[in-house]
Amino acid sequence: MSRLKIEKEFDNFLKVLWRWIKFPLLVIFYPKWKIAIILTLAILGIGTNVANYYILDHIKKTYLNIPLLKKSIINFTKSHLERAIVVGVADFSIWNGISFEDVRISAEEDFSSNKLIFFTRKIDFKVDIFGQNPNVFQKITIHNAKININLDNKISEDFWDKLVELPLPDIYFKNLELTLQKDGLDIFTTVRPLNVKIHKIQNDIETTFDDAPGYFPFNAKIYGESSFKKDNKTTMLAIKLKDYELVGIKGIVEKLIYVKPESGVSNGSIKLLKDKNSYEVNGSIDIQKLYGILNFFQEAKVEDVTLKTSFLLKGQNEKKDLPKSLFERKIEGLGLSVLEQIELGEKDLTNYKLSFGIKKVEDLLGHFNLKKFVDIKGNIKLDANITETGDIKDWFQINGYGQLENFNFESFQKPSLKIKLDNLDLNINGGNIYTRFSGKLFEKQFVSGINMKLKYAKFNQEDGKVVYPLNINIVHNMSLDDMVLENYYPIYQKIENYIQDSIKDRQEKMLPESFFIQTDVYKKYLENLEVNSNISTENLRISNNSVNLGKYKTSINTQKDKSLLISISGEDDLLKNKSNSIIAQIQYHNQLPAMSLKVSARSFLWFDETIKICGNTMYTNSIDTNLVWQGYGNNFSSFFDTQSLNGEITMKTNKIKQTDFAKNIHLGKYTNENVFNLFMNFRGYGRKISFSTIQIDGKQVFLRGNGEYELDKLVFSLNGNSGNQNYSFSISEDTENCFLK
């Protein structure tokens, strides 16, 4: 053997020897305590995994039947809660016990609505695997759950009873998101997740909760406690709010002050006490920096409002000398004070009291975004008491007092209205209302008074709905120094637009036939209405700059046949003419409501524009007319389809001026630029009006012809002479075009 080969074999021997002796040498020369730790951890790790496997396998086989437990939970939920449930993967570990993942409970008997009342990613049932009863739960922990409870549902009433019946240990909710609903409103929603502990002591349950993050309880925005005692069915709930966001209690805020909050905070407390025979809920909530929307006027924004509110709701069914239920609400702040009480007494009759006051309306409205809609100033006070009598023919007894001082109201939306009241006193005695007030209407002085008698009946409909038909007897008197019709024209336009929109909807949507006497408006307010109203004005004008038309009186009265008669008559200062009158009769108690209108005028002073055609405006000094209009139907469209019109009109001392030069049509040349009289005889039915005679007569002008008007289109023809020149022409005008031939 060569020397090189011997050396190579010796090197291999040394390497193998080193592999065998290096670990003992490492143990001898390396610190012993470090080696001991490493060995101990290794042994524990291996031992734990081995033990966990065999222990879990032993417990599962000996004590636990997880599939059976899962099935029992599903069956219990379906039978007791009558709700569908899905339970995901089930497993068991030494540290967490039995775990169920993705647990869902439907709001219905199945999952067709996709609405859940309960959802959680994980539930842990902790068991004592080393105790005598490893199949008994020690505690239950529910992680990141979401619960939606509708308090109108009976399941919420029986919740504590069902919970007491279950052999459950303490229950812990970690990071619970909770929503409570009542009457369609979210009365409570968690802003931050809650930590809840439910502790059961025999037949009693005690609960604590807060939304403090981590281990800082002093930083909770909501916290409280509750208890339930099965023996006497007693429930207690106490809640404290500390800078809690209003969106979390928006349902409560809406119930209290009729505002849907978008931001703001609350401080206060709510407490509930309930037993077998009585219940009581009371609370005090300070609302700060409230921004939101008024429920009854969505366009009005509430800005930076601070109010103090309190409420009380209680009831009992044991003592007959006490009311069955009582609701009380108080609101204070920004000059506003409200005290409302609703008491349900013997025989289920209700007594309602209201005390309402605003020191300065302008201060309160300064926090509402209403400047573009309305401007209101003044002081308001109202005290009212409404009592149910039990007499179905006279169900409500109303008493009260109201007052307005230095009240100014001006609306900026069409139709605009401007009114100022120096003082208004309102007295209500047993349904008899008396009020006297004076002020300015559109800057014109007026004095008015109203005597009204209200009498409510009670009627149970076949569908179970209760309605309260109203018997109204109104006696109204009002006198104005001046009245300018131009101020009221926007109101007329509003009514006209409403009628046009109603006709359009009926034509486009093909609405079915309906009867006015079957509507709620008729049944509640018009079926038993009696009116006697008289309005007079000393000076009537078309516009502020127009001539005074004289004294006019308007009377509105219900007749024996229950029709409504409106009569307007006047006398001008110049001619002392008393023949000017308008009489309208409305018969709305019939299956087909009908209306008739008669207009009679002689030398009715006008001095204003009357007709606009093809860019020309005719100005008239006085008018003679006799016309009769009639119509009937259950809707405005029917009225226009069945209307009939007959009459004649003479417009005296007219002159034509071209006011729209873009149309390049000047009609003044046909009258030789002179004044003239215009006579028209007309007859119409439905939406068509025929002018059998149109005659223009004046100095050096005589034109005669006929025409018709249908569907916003006017066509007429005239021939004759003017200024020793013969003319024969026709005019056609619709909403867009005008043609002269």
PDB file of C-alpha atoms in Angstrom, residues 592-689:
ATOM      1  CA  LEU A 592    -120.384  62.699  -9.927  1.00  0.00           C
ATOM      2  CA  PRO A 593    -119.408  66.080  -8.432  1.00  0.00           C
ATOM      3  CA  ALA A 594    -120.601  69.035 -10.487  1.00  0.00           C
ATOM      4  CA  MET A 595    -119.752  72.714 -10.682  1.00  0.00           C
ATOM      5  CA  SER A 596    -121.398  75.699 -12.322  1.00  0.00           C
ATOM      6  CA  LEU A 597    -120.142  79.247 -12.762  1.00  0.00           C
ATOM      7  CA  LYS A 598    -122.099  82.366 -13.752  1.00  0.00           C
ATOM      8  CA  VAL A 599    -120.361  85.648 -14.485  1.00  0.00           C
ATOM      9  CA  SER A 600    -122.236  88.873 -15.050  1.00  0.00           C
ATOM     10  CA  ALA A 601    -120.590  92.277 -15.496  1.00  0.00           C
ATOM     11  CA  ARG A 602    -121.574  95.631 -16.934  1.00  0.00           C
ATOM     12  CA  SER A 603    -119.013  98.362 -17.485  1.00  0.00           C
ATOM     13  CA  PHE A 604    -116.583  96.473 -15.274  1.00  0.00           C
ATOM     14  CA  LEU A 605    -113.591  98.801 -15.053  1.00  0.00           C
ATOM     15  CA  TRP A 606    -110.380  97.007 -16.016  1.00  0.00           C
ATOM     16  CA  PHE A 607    -107.736  99.355 -17.454  1.00  0.00           C
ATOM     17  CA  ASP A 608    -105.267  96.548 -18.012  1.00  0.00           C
ATOM     18  CA  GLU A 609    -104.213  93.948 -20.564  1.00  0.00           C
ATOM     19  CA  THR A 610    -106.754  91.293 -21.587  1.00  0.00           C
ATOM     20  CA  ILE A 611    -105.567  89.382 -24.671  1.00  0.00           C
ATOM     21  CA  LYS A 612    -102.092  88.389 -25.891  1.00  0.00           C
ATOM     22  CA  ILE A 613    -101.742  87.024 -29.417  1.00  0.00           C
ATOM     23  CA  CYS A 614     -98.817  86.702 -31.828  1.00  0.00           C
ATOM     24  CA  GLY A 615     -96.615  89.137 -29.934  1.00  0.00           C
ATOM     25  CA  ASN A 616     -99.400  91.723 -29.582  1.00  0.00           C
ATOM     26  CA  THR A 617    -101.157  92.778 -26.376  1.00  0.00           C
ATOM     27  CA  MET A 618    -104.621  94.261 -26.175  1.00  0.00           C
ATOM     28  CA  TYR A 619    -105.393  96.722 -23.373  1.00  0.00           C
ATOM     29  CA  THR A 620    -109.036  97.173 -22.302  1.00  0.00           C
ATOM     30  CA  ASN A 621    -110.776  99.910 -20.294  1.00  0.00           C
ATOM     31  CA  SER A 622    -114.023  98.119 -19.375  1.00  0.00           C
ATOM     32  CA  ILE A 623    -115.825  94.804 -19.879  1.00  0.00           C
ATOM     33  CA  ASP A 624    -119.436  93.693 -20.331  1.00  0.00           C
ATOM     34  CA  THR A 625    -120.055  89.958 -20.127  1.00  0.00           C
ATOM     35  CA  ASN A 626    -122.553  87.222 -19.430  1.00  0.00           C
ATOM     36  CA  LEU A 627    -121.323  83.665 -19.400  1.00  0.00           C
ATOM     37  CA  VAL A 628    -122.280  80.306 -17.949  1.00  0.00           C
ATOM     38  CA  TRP A 629    -119.872  77.401 -17.444  1.00  0.00           C
ATOM     39  CA  GLN A 630    -120.766  73.908 -16.229  1.00  0.00           C
ATOM     40  CA  GLY A 631    -118.829  70.712 -15.697  1.00  0.00           C
ATOM     41  CA  TYR A 632    -118.952  67.415 -13.830  1.00  0.00           C
ATOM     42  CA  GLY A 633    -116.745  64.404 -13.114  1.00  0.00           C
ATOM     43  CA  ASN A 634    -114.648  62.598 -10.519  1.00  0.00           C
ATOM     44  CA  ASN A 635    -111.380  64.118 -11.691  1.00  0.00           C
ATOM     45  CA  PHE A 636    -110.116  67.234 -13.399  1.00  0.00           C
ATOM     46  CA  SER A 637    -109.741  65.481 -16.736  1.00  0.00           C
ATOM     47  CA  SER A 638    -113.431  64.518 -16.666  1.00  0.00           C
ATOM     48  CA  PHE A 639    -114.385  68.095 -15.835  1.00  0.00           C
ATOM     49  CA  PHE A 640    -112.602  69.368 -18.935  1.00  0.00           C
ATOM     50  CA  ASP A 641    -114.072  66.625 -21.120  1.00  0.00           C
ATOM     51  CA  THR A 642    -117.652  67.340 -19.988  1.00  0.00           C
ATOM     52  CA  GLN A 643    -117.510  71.104 -19.605  1.00  0.00           C
ATOM     53  CA  SER A 644    -119.912  73.371 -21.476  1.00  0.00           C
ATOM     54  CA  LEU A 645    -119.544  77.110 -21.978  1.00  0.00           C
ATOM     55  CA  ASN A 646    -121.994  79.657 -23.343  1.00  0.00           C
ATOM     56  CA  GLY A 647    -121.896  83.417 -23.347  1.00  0.00           C
ATOM     57  CA  GLU A 648    -120.824  86.668 -24.848  1.00  0.00           C
ATOM     58  CA  ILE A 649    -118.321  89.350 -23.963  1.00  0.00           C
ATOM     59  CA  THR A 650    -117.777  92.945 -25.028  1.00  0.00           C
ATOM     60  CA  MET A 651    -114.438  94.593 -24.372  1.00  0.00           C
ATOM     61  CA  LYS A 652    -114.729  98.349 -24.655  1.00  0.00           C
ATOM     62  CA  THR A 653    -112.148 100.974 -25.578  1.00  0.00           C
ATOM     63  CA  ASN A 654    -109.355  98.643 -26.612  1.00  0.00           C
ATOM     64  CA  LYS A 655    -105.983  99.372 -28.137  1.00  0.00           C
ATOM     65  CA  ILE A 656    -103.389  96.976 -29.515  1.00  0.00           C
ATOM     66  CA  LYS A 657     -99.657  97.326 -28.969  1.00  0.00           C
ATOM     67  CA  GLN A 658     -96.904  95.173 -30.408  1.00  0.00           C
ATOM     68  CA  THR A 659     -94.955  93.806 -27.408  1.00  0.00           C
ATOM     69  CA  ASP A 660     -92.876  91.058 -29.054  1.00  0.00           C
ATOM     70  CA  PHE A 661     -91.145  92.406 -32.166  1.00  0.00           C
ATOM     71  CA  ALA A 662     -89.370  89.098 -32.843  1.00  0.00           C
ATOM     72  CA  LYS A 663     -92.576  87.614 -34.276  1.00  0.00           C
ATOM     73  CA  ASN A 664     -92.752  90.510 -36.767  1.00  0.00           C
ATOM     74  CA  ILE A 665     -96.543  90.654 -36.712  1.00  0.00           C
ATOM     75  CA  HIS A 666     -98.255  93.971 -36.026  1.00  0.00           C
ATOM     76  CA  LEU A 667    -102.039  93.708 -35.624  1.00  0.00           C
ATOM     77  CA  GLY A 668    -102.499  97.394 -34.843  1.00  0.00           C
ATOM     78  CA  LYS A 669    -102.559  98.269 -38.543  1.00  0.00           C
ATOM     79  CA  TYR A 670    -105.851  96.379 -38.942  1.00  0.00           C
ATOM     80  CA  THR A 671    -107.499  98.798 -36.508  1.00  0.00           C
ATOM     81  CA  ASN A 672    -105.801 101.821 -38.022  1.00  0.00           C
ATOM     82  CA  GLU A 673    -104.016 102.297 -34.660  1.00  0.00           C
ATOM     83  CA  ASN A 674    -107.310 103.514 -33.178  1.00  0.00           C
ATOM     84  CA  VAL A 675    -109.295 102.418 -30.181  1.00  0.00           C
ATOM     85  CA  PHE A 676    -112.097  99.950 -30.817  1.00  0.00           C
ATOM     86  CA  ASN A 677    -114.660  97.680 -29.186  1.00  0.00           C
ATOM     87  CA  LEU A 678    -114.435  93.881 -29.410  1.00  0.00           C
ATOM     88  CA  PHE A 679    -117.520  91.661 -29.254  1.00  0.00           C
ATOM     89  CA  MET A 680    -117.411  87.838 -29.139  1.00  0.00           C
ATOM     90  CA  ASN A 681    -120.187  85.289 -28.941  1.00  0.00           C
ATOM     91  CA  PHE A 682    -118.956  81.827 -27.979  1.00  0.00           C
ATOM     92  CA  ARG A 683    -120.107  78.323 -27.263  1.00  0.00           C
ATOM     93  CA  GLY A 684    -117.992  75.402 -26.142  1.00  0.00           C
ATOM     94  CA  TYR A 685    -118.143  71.774 -25.134  1.00  0.00           C
ATOM     95  CA  GLY A 686    -115.309  69.609 -23.917  1.00  0.00           C
ATOM     96  CA  ARG A 687    -111.952  71.024 -24.907  1.00  0.00           C
ATOM     97  CA  LYS A 688    -113.215  72.991 -27.893  1.00  0.00           C
ATOM     98  CA  ILE A 689    -114.630  76.531 -27.948  1.00  0.00           C
TER      99      ILE A 689
END
